[in-house]
Short mmCIF file of C-alpha atoms in Angstrom, two decimals:
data_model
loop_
_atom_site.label_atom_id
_atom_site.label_comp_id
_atom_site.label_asym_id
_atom_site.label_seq_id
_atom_site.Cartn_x
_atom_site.Cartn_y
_atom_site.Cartn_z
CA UNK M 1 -5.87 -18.10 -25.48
CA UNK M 2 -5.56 -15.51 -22.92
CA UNK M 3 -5.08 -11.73 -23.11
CA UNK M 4 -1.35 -12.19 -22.12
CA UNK M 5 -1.36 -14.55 -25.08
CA UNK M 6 -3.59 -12.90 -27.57
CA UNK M 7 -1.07 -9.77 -27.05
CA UNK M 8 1.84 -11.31 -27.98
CA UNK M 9 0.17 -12.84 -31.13
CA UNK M 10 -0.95 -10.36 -32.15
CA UNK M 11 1.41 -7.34 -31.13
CA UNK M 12 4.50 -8.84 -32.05
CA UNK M 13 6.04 -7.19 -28.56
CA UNK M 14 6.92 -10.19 -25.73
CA UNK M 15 8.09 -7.31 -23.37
CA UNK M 16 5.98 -6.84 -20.04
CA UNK M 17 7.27 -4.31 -17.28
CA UNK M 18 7.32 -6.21 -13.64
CA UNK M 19 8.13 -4.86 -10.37
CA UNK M 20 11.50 -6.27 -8.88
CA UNK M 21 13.36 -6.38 -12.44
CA UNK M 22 15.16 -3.42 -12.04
CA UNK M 23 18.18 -4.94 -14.02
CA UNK M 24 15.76 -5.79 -17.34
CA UNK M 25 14.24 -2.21 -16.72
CA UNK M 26 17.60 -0.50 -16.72
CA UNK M 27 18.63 -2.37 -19.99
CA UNK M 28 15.31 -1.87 -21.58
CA UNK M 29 15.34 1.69 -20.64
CA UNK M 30 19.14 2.19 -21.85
CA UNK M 31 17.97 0.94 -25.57
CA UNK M 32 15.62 3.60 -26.12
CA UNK M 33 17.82 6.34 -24.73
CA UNK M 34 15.77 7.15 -21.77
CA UNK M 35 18.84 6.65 -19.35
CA UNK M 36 22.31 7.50 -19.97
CA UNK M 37 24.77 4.61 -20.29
CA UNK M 38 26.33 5.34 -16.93
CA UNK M 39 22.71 5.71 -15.50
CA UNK M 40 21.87 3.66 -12.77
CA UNK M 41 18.57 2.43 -10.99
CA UNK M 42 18.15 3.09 -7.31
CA UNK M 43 15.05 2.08 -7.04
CA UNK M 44 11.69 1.03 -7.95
CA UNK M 45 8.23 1.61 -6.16
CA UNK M 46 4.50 1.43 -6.88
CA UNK M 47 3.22 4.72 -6.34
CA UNK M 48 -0.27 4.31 -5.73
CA UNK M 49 -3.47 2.27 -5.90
CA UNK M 50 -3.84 3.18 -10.07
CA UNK M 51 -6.99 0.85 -11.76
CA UNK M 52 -6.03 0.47 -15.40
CA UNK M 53 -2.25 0.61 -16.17
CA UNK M 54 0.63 -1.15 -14.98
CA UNK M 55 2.71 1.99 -13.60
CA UNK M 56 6.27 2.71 -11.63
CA UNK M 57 7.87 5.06 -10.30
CA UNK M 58 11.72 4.89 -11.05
CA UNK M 59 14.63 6.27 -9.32
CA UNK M 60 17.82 6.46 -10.28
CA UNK M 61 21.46 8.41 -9.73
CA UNK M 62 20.72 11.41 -11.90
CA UNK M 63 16.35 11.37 -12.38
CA UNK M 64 13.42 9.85 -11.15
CA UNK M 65 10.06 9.38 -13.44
CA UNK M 66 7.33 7.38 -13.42
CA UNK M 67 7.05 4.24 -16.38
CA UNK M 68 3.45 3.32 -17.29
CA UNK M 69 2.38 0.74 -19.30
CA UNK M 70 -1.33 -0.60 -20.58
CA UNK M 71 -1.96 -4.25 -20.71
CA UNK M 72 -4.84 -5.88 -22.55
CA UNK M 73 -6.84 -5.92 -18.69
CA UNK M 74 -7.96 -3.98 -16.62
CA UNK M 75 -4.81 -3.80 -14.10
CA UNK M 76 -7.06 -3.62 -10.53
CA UNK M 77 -9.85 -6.11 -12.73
CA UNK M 78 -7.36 -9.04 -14.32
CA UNK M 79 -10.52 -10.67 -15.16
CA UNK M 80 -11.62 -7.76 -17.57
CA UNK M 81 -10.14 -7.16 -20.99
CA UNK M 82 -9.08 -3.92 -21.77
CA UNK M 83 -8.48 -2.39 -25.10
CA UNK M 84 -4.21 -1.62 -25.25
CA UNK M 85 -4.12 1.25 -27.06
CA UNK M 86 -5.86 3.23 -24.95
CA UNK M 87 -1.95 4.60 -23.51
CA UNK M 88 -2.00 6.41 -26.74
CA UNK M 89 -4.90 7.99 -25.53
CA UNK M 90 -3.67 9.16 -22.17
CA UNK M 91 -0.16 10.53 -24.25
CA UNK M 92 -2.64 12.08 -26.65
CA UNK M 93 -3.97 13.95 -23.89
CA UNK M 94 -0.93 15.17 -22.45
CA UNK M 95 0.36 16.41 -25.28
CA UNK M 96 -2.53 19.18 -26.16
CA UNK M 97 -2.62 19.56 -22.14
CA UNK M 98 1.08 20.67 -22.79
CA UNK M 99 -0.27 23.07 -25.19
CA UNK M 100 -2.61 25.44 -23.21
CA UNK M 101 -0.68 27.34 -19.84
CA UNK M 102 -3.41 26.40 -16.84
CA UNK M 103 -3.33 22.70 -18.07
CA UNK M 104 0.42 22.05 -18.33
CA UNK M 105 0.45 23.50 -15.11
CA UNK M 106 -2.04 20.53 -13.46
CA UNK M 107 -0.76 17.44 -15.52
CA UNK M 108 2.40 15.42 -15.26
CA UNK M 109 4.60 15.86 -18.66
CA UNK M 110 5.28 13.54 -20.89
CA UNK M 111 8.76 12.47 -21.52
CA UNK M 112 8.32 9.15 -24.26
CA UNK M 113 6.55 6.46 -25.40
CA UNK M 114 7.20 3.74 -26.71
CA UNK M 115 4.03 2.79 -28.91
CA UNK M 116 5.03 -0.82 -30.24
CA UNK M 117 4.93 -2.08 -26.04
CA UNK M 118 2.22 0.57 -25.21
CA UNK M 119 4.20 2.16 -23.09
CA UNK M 120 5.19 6.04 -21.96
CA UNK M 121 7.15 8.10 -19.66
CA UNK M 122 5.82 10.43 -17.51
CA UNK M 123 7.34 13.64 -15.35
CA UNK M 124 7.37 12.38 -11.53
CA UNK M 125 4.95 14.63 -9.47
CA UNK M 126 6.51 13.67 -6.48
CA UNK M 127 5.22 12.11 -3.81
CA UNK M 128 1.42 12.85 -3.05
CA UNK M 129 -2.00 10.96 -2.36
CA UNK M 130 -4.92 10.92 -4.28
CA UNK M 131 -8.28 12.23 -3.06
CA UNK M 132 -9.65 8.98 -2.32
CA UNK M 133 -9.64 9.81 1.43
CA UNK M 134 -12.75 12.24 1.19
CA UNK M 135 -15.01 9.31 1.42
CA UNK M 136 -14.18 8.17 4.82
CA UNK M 137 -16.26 10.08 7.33
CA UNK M 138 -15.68 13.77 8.23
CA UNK M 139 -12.93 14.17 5.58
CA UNK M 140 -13.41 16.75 3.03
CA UNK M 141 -11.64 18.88 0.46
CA UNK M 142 -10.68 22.57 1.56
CA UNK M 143 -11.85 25.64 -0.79
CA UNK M 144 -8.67 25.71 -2.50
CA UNK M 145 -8.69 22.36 -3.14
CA UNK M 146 -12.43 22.26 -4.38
CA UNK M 147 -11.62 25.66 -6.42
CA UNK M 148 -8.63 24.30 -8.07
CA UNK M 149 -10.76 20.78 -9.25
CA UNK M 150 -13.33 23.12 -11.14
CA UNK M 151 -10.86 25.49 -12.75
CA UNK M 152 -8.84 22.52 -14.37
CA UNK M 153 -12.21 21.38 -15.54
CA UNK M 154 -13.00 24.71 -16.65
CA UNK M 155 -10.21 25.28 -18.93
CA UNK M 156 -10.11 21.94 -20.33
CA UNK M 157 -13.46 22.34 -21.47
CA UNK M 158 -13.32 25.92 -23.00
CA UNK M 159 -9.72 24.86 -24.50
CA UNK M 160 -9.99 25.88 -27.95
CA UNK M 161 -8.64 22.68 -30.47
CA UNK M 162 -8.38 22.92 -34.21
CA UNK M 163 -10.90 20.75 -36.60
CA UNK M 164 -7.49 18.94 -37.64
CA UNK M 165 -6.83 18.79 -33.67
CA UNK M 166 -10.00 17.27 -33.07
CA UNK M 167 -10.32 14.90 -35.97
CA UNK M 168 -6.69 13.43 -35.23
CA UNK M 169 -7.07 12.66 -31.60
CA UNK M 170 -7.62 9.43 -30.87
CA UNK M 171 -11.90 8.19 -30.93
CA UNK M 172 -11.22 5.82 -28.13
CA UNK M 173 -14.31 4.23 -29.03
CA UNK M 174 -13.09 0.78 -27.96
CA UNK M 175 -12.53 1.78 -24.04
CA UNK M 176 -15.22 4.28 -24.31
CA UNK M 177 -17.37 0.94 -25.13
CA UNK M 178 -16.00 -1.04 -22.04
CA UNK M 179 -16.64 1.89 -20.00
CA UNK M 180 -20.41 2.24 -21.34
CA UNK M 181 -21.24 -1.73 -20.75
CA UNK M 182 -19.92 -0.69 -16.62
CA UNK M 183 -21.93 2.38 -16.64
CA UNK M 184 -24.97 1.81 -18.59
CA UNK M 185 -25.43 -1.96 -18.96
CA UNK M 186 -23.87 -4.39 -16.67
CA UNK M 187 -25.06 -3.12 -13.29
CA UNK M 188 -28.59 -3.28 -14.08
CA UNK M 189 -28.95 -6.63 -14.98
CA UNK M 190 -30.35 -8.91 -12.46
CA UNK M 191 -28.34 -11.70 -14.47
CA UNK M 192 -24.55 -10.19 -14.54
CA UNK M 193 -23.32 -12.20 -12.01
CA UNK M 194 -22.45 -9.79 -9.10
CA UNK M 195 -23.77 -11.07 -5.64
CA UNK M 196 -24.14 -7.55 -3.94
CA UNK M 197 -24.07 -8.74 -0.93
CA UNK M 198 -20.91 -10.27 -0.69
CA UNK M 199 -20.24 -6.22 -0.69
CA UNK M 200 -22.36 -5.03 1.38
CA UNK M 201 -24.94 -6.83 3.14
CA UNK M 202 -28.35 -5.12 2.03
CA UNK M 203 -27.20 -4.25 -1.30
CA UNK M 204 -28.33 -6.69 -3.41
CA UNK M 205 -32.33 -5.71 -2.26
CA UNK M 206 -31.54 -2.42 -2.93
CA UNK M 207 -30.65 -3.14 -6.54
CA UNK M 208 -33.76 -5.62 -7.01
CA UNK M 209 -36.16 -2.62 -8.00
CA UNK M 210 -33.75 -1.18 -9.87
CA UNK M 211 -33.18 -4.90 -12.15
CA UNK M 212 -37.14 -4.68 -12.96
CA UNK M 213 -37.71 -0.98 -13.73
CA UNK M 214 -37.82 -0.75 -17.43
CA UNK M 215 -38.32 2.62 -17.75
CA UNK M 216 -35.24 3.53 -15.69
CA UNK M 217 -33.64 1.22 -17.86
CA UNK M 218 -35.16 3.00 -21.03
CA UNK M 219 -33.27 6.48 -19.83
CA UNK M 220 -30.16 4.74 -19.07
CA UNK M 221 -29.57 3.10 -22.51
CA UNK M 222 -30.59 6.70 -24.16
CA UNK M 223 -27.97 8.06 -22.00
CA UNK M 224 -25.61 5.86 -23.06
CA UNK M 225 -26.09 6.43 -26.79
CA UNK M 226 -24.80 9.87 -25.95
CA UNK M 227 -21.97 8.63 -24.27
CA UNK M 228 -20.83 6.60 -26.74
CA UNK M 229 -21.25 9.96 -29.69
CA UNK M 230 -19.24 12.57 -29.84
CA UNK M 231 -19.06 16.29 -28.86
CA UNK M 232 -17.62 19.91 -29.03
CA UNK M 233 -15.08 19.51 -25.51
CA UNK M 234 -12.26 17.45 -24.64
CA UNK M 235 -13.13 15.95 -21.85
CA UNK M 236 -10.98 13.65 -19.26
CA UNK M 237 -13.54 10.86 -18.88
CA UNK M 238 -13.03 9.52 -15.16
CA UNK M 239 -12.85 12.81 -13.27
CA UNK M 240 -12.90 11.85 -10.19
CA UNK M 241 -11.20 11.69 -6.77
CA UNK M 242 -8.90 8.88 -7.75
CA UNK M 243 -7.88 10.64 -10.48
CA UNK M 244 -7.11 13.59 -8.25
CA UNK M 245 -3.71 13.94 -6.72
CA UNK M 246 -2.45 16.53 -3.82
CA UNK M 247 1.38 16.52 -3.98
CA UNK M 248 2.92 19.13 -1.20
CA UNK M 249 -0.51 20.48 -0.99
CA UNK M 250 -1.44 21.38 -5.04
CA UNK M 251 -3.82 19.59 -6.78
CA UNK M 252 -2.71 17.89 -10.06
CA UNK M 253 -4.89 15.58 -12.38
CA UNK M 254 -3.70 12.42 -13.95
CA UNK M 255 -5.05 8.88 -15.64
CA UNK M 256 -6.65 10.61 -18.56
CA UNK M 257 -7.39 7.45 -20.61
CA UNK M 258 -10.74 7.67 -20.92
CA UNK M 259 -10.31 10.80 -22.72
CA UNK M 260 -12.30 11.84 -26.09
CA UNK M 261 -13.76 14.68 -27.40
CA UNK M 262 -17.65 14.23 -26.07
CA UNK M 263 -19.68 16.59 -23.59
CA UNK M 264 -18.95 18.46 -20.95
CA UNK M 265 -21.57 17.16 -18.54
CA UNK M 266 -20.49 14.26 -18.83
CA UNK M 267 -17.10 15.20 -16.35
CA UNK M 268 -18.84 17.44 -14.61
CA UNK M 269 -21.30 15.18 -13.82
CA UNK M 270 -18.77 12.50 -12.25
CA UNK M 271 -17.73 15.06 -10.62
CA UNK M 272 -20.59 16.28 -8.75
CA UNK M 273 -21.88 12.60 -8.36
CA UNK M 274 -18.75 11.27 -6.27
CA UNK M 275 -19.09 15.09 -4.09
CA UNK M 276 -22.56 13.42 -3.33
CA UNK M 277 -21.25 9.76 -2.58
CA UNK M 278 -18.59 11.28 -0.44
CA UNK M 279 -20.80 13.41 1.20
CA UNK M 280 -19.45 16.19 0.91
CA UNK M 281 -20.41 19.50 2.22
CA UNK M 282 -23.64 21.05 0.34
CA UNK M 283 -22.39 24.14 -0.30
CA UNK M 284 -19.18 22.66 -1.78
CA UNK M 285 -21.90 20.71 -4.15
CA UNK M 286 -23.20 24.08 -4.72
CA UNK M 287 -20.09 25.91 -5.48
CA UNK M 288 -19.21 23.34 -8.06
CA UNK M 289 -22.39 24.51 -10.13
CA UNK M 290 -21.58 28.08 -9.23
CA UNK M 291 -18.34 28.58 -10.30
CA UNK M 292 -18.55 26.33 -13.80
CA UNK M 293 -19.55 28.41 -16.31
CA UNK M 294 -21.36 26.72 -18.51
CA UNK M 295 -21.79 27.49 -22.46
CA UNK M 296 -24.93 28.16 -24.46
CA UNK M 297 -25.62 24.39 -25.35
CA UNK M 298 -24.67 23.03 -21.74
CA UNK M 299 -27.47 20.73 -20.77
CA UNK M 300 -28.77 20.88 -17.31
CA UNK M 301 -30.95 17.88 -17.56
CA UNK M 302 -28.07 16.03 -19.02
CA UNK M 303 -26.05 16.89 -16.40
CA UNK M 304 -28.08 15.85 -13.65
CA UNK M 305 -28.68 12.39 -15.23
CA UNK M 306 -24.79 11.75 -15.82
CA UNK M 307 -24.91 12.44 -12.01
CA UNK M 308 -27.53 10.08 -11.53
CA UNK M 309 -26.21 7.20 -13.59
CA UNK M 310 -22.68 7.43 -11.81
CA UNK M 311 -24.38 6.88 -8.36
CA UNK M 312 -25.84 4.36 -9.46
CA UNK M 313 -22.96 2.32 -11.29
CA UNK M 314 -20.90 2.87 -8.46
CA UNK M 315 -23.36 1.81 -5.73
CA UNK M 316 -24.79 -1.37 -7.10
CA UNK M 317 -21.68 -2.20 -10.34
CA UNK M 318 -18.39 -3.80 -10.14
CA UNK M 319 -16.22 -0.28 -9.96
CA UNK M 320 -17.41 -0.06 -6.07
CA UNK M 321 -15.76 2.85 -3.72
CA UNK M 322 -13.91 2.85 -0.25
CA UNK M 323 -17.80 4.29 0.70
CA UNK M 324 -17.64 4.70 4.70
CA UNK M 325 -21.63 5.01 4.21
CA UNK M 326 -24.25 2.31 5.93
CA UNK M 327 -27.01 0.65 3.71
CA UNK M 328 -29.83 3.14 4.84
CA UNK M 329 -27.32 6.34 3.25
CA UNK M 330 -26.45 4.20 0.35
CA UNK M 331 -30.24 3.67 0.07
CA UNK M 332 -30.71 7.16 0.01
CA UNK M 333 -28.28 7.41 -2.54
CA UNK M 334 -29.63 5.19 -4.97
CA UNK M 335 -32.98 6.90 -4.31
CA UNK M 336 -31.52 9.73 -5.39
CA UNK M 337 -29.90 8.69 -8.21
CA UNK M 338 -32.63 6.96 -9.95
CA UNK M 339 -35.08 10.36 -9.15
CA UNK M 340 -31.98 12.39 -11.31
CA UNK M 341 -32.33 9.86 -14.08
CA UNK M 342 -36.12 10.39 -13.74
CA UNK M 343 -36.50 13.74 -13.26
#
C-alpha cells in the first residue's frame, strides 16, 4: 500500500487538491464557506518552487489567497514519506505569530483550515521570489534585506509564550524525526544509496572521508540528540533562503513546518550556514552574529556545529542547493564544516 493509499485508510478523507480542477476547487471551497455562493474562480497558479506541501494560489472575482495542503510525502521528494499533520504545525505557528506585532507583520495570515484533509488557507503575499537567487554568483542580499532576516529571528526567539502556550503547541516530533535522519544520519552513510556524483562530479570522493570518520560521526549523532529535545524558543526550523520571500521589495517568512519549541542556535545556525554556502559577503556573515543578541544560555559552540552539520547535509545529502560553486569551493566547504563540528 502506498502513502496515497495508506492516507485514505486511514484518514477517512479521499479529497486531494490538483492543479487544473478549478471547478472541484470552487465547489469544495463553497462547502466550507471560504467563497461566497456567487464567488467565482479566475484562476489558479503555482506560486513557487515550495518542497513539502502541495500549495496554490487562487484567484477569483472578489479575493485571491493561497490553498495549501500536506500530503503523506515530501511534495519536491514523492519518494519520501512525510508525516501529514505537520500543516497543523505550520497553522500552529501562524497563529502565535499573529499574536506578537513584528511577527504578524513578516508572516502571511491565516484565514482556515480544514484539519480532517490537512489543509489551510493562507493571506496571499502577492507576488514575490524567494531568496534562492543569492547562490548564483555575485548575487547577494542588500543591508536591509540582511537586517530584516535577523530581526524576524530576533523576535521570534525572545517572543515570550505561556507554559500552557508552550505545552499545547504541537511536539512535531514525527517531522522533526524525518528531518534528523536527513541531517544527522542519512548523508553520512557510505551505504544510503546516493551516487554523489551523478550531482556533481567529484562529490562522491569528497564524502568518502567523511563515510569513515567515526569521530565526526560521534559529534553528529550527539548533535542530533539535541535536535530531537526540546528547548526554551520557538523556533521556525528551516530558516533559510527558500523560506525567505521578497514581495515588492519587503522581506516576509513563510513554510514554518518544521516549527517546535527547541534552541535558538539551531535557526540561527541554518542561517549563517547557507550565508556561507552562498557565499555571501563576510561582513554580512559577521553582522548576522553582531546584531543577534543572544541570551545568557546561548551556546556558541552549539551554534557553530549546527552551522557545521548544515554544510555538510546540504553538500554531500539528498536536500542539495542551486550551489553555483565548483568542487574545489565545495571542498572547501566541507572542510570547513567538518573543522566547526570538530572544533
Amino acid at each position: 500500500m502506498d502513502a496515497k493509499q495508506r492516507f485514505f485508510a486511514t484518514s477517512g478523507s479521499s479529497f486531494f487538491l490538483a492543479a487544473g480542477q478549478d471547478v472541484n476547487l470552487a465547489q469544495y471551497l463553497k462547502a466550507k464557506g471560504w467563497l461566497a455562493p456567487e464567488e467565482e474562480i479566475l484562476e489558479t497558479e503555482k506560486p513557487g518552487e515550495g518542497n513539502m506541501n502541495f500549495v496554490l494560489r487562487v484567484k477569483t472575482n472578489r479575493s485571491q489567497f493561497i490553498i495549501k495542503q500536506a500530503r503523506p510525502w515530501v511534495e519536491k521528494y514523492p519518494q519520501i514519506d512525510a508525516p501529514i499533520e505537520r500543516i497543523h504545525t505550520e497553522a500552529s505557528f501562524y497563529q502565535l505569530a499573529q499574536q506578537q506585532k513584528i511577527l504578524r507583520d513578516f508572516t502571511p495570515k491565516l484565514i482556515g483550515t480544514d484539519a480532517a484533509n490537512y489543509i489551510m488557507l493562507l493571506e496571499d503575499l502577492g507576488h514575490g521570489a524567494d531568496f534562492s537567487y543569492v547562490y548564483q554568483k555575485d548575487q547577494d542580499f542588500n543591508q536591509g534585506e540582511l537586517d530584516a532576516l535577523i530581526s524576524f529571528l530576533q523576535y521570534l526567539h525572545e517572543a515570550a509564550f505561556s507554559q500552557e502556550i508552550k505545552n499545547d503547541f504541537p511536539k512535531n516530533q514525527a517531522l522533526k524525526a524525518l528531518n534528523h535522519e536527513h541531517i544527522f544520519s542519512f548523508p553520512y552513510r557510505a551505504d544510503n544509496g546516493l551516487n554523489l556524483d551523478d550531482i556533481q562530479v567529484g562529490l562522491q570522493a569528497l564524502a568518502a572521508p567523511i563515510y569513515k570518520d567515526s569521530a565526526l560521526k560521534k559529534v553528529i549523532t550527539a548533535l542530533g540528540e539535541v535536535y530531537l529535545g526540546e528547548g526554551p524558543n520557538l523556533i521556525h526550523g528551516d530558516f533559510y533562503p527558500g523560506s525567505w520571500l521578497k514581495v515588492g521589495g519587503v522581506v516576509k517568512i513563510i513554510d514554518p513546518e518544521f516549527a517546535y519549541f527547541g534552541r535558538a542556535e539551531f535557526d540561527l545556525g541554518v542561517f549563517l550556514a547557507h550565508l556561507k554556502m552562498a557565499q555571501s559577503a563576510q561582513h554580512f556573515q559577521d553582522r548576522v552574529r553582531e546584531q543577534y543578541t543572544k541570551t545568557a544560555s546561548f551556546d556558541d559552540e552549539l551554534l557553530d556545529k549546527f552551522i557545521g552539520v548544515e554544510m555538510l547535509r546540504r553538500l554531500i545529502g539528498i536536500a542539495q542547493l542551486p550551489l553555483s560553486l565548483n568542487i574545489s569551493e565545495k571542498a572547501r566547504l566541507v572542510e570547513e564544516g567538518i573543522h566547526l563540528l570538530k572544533k
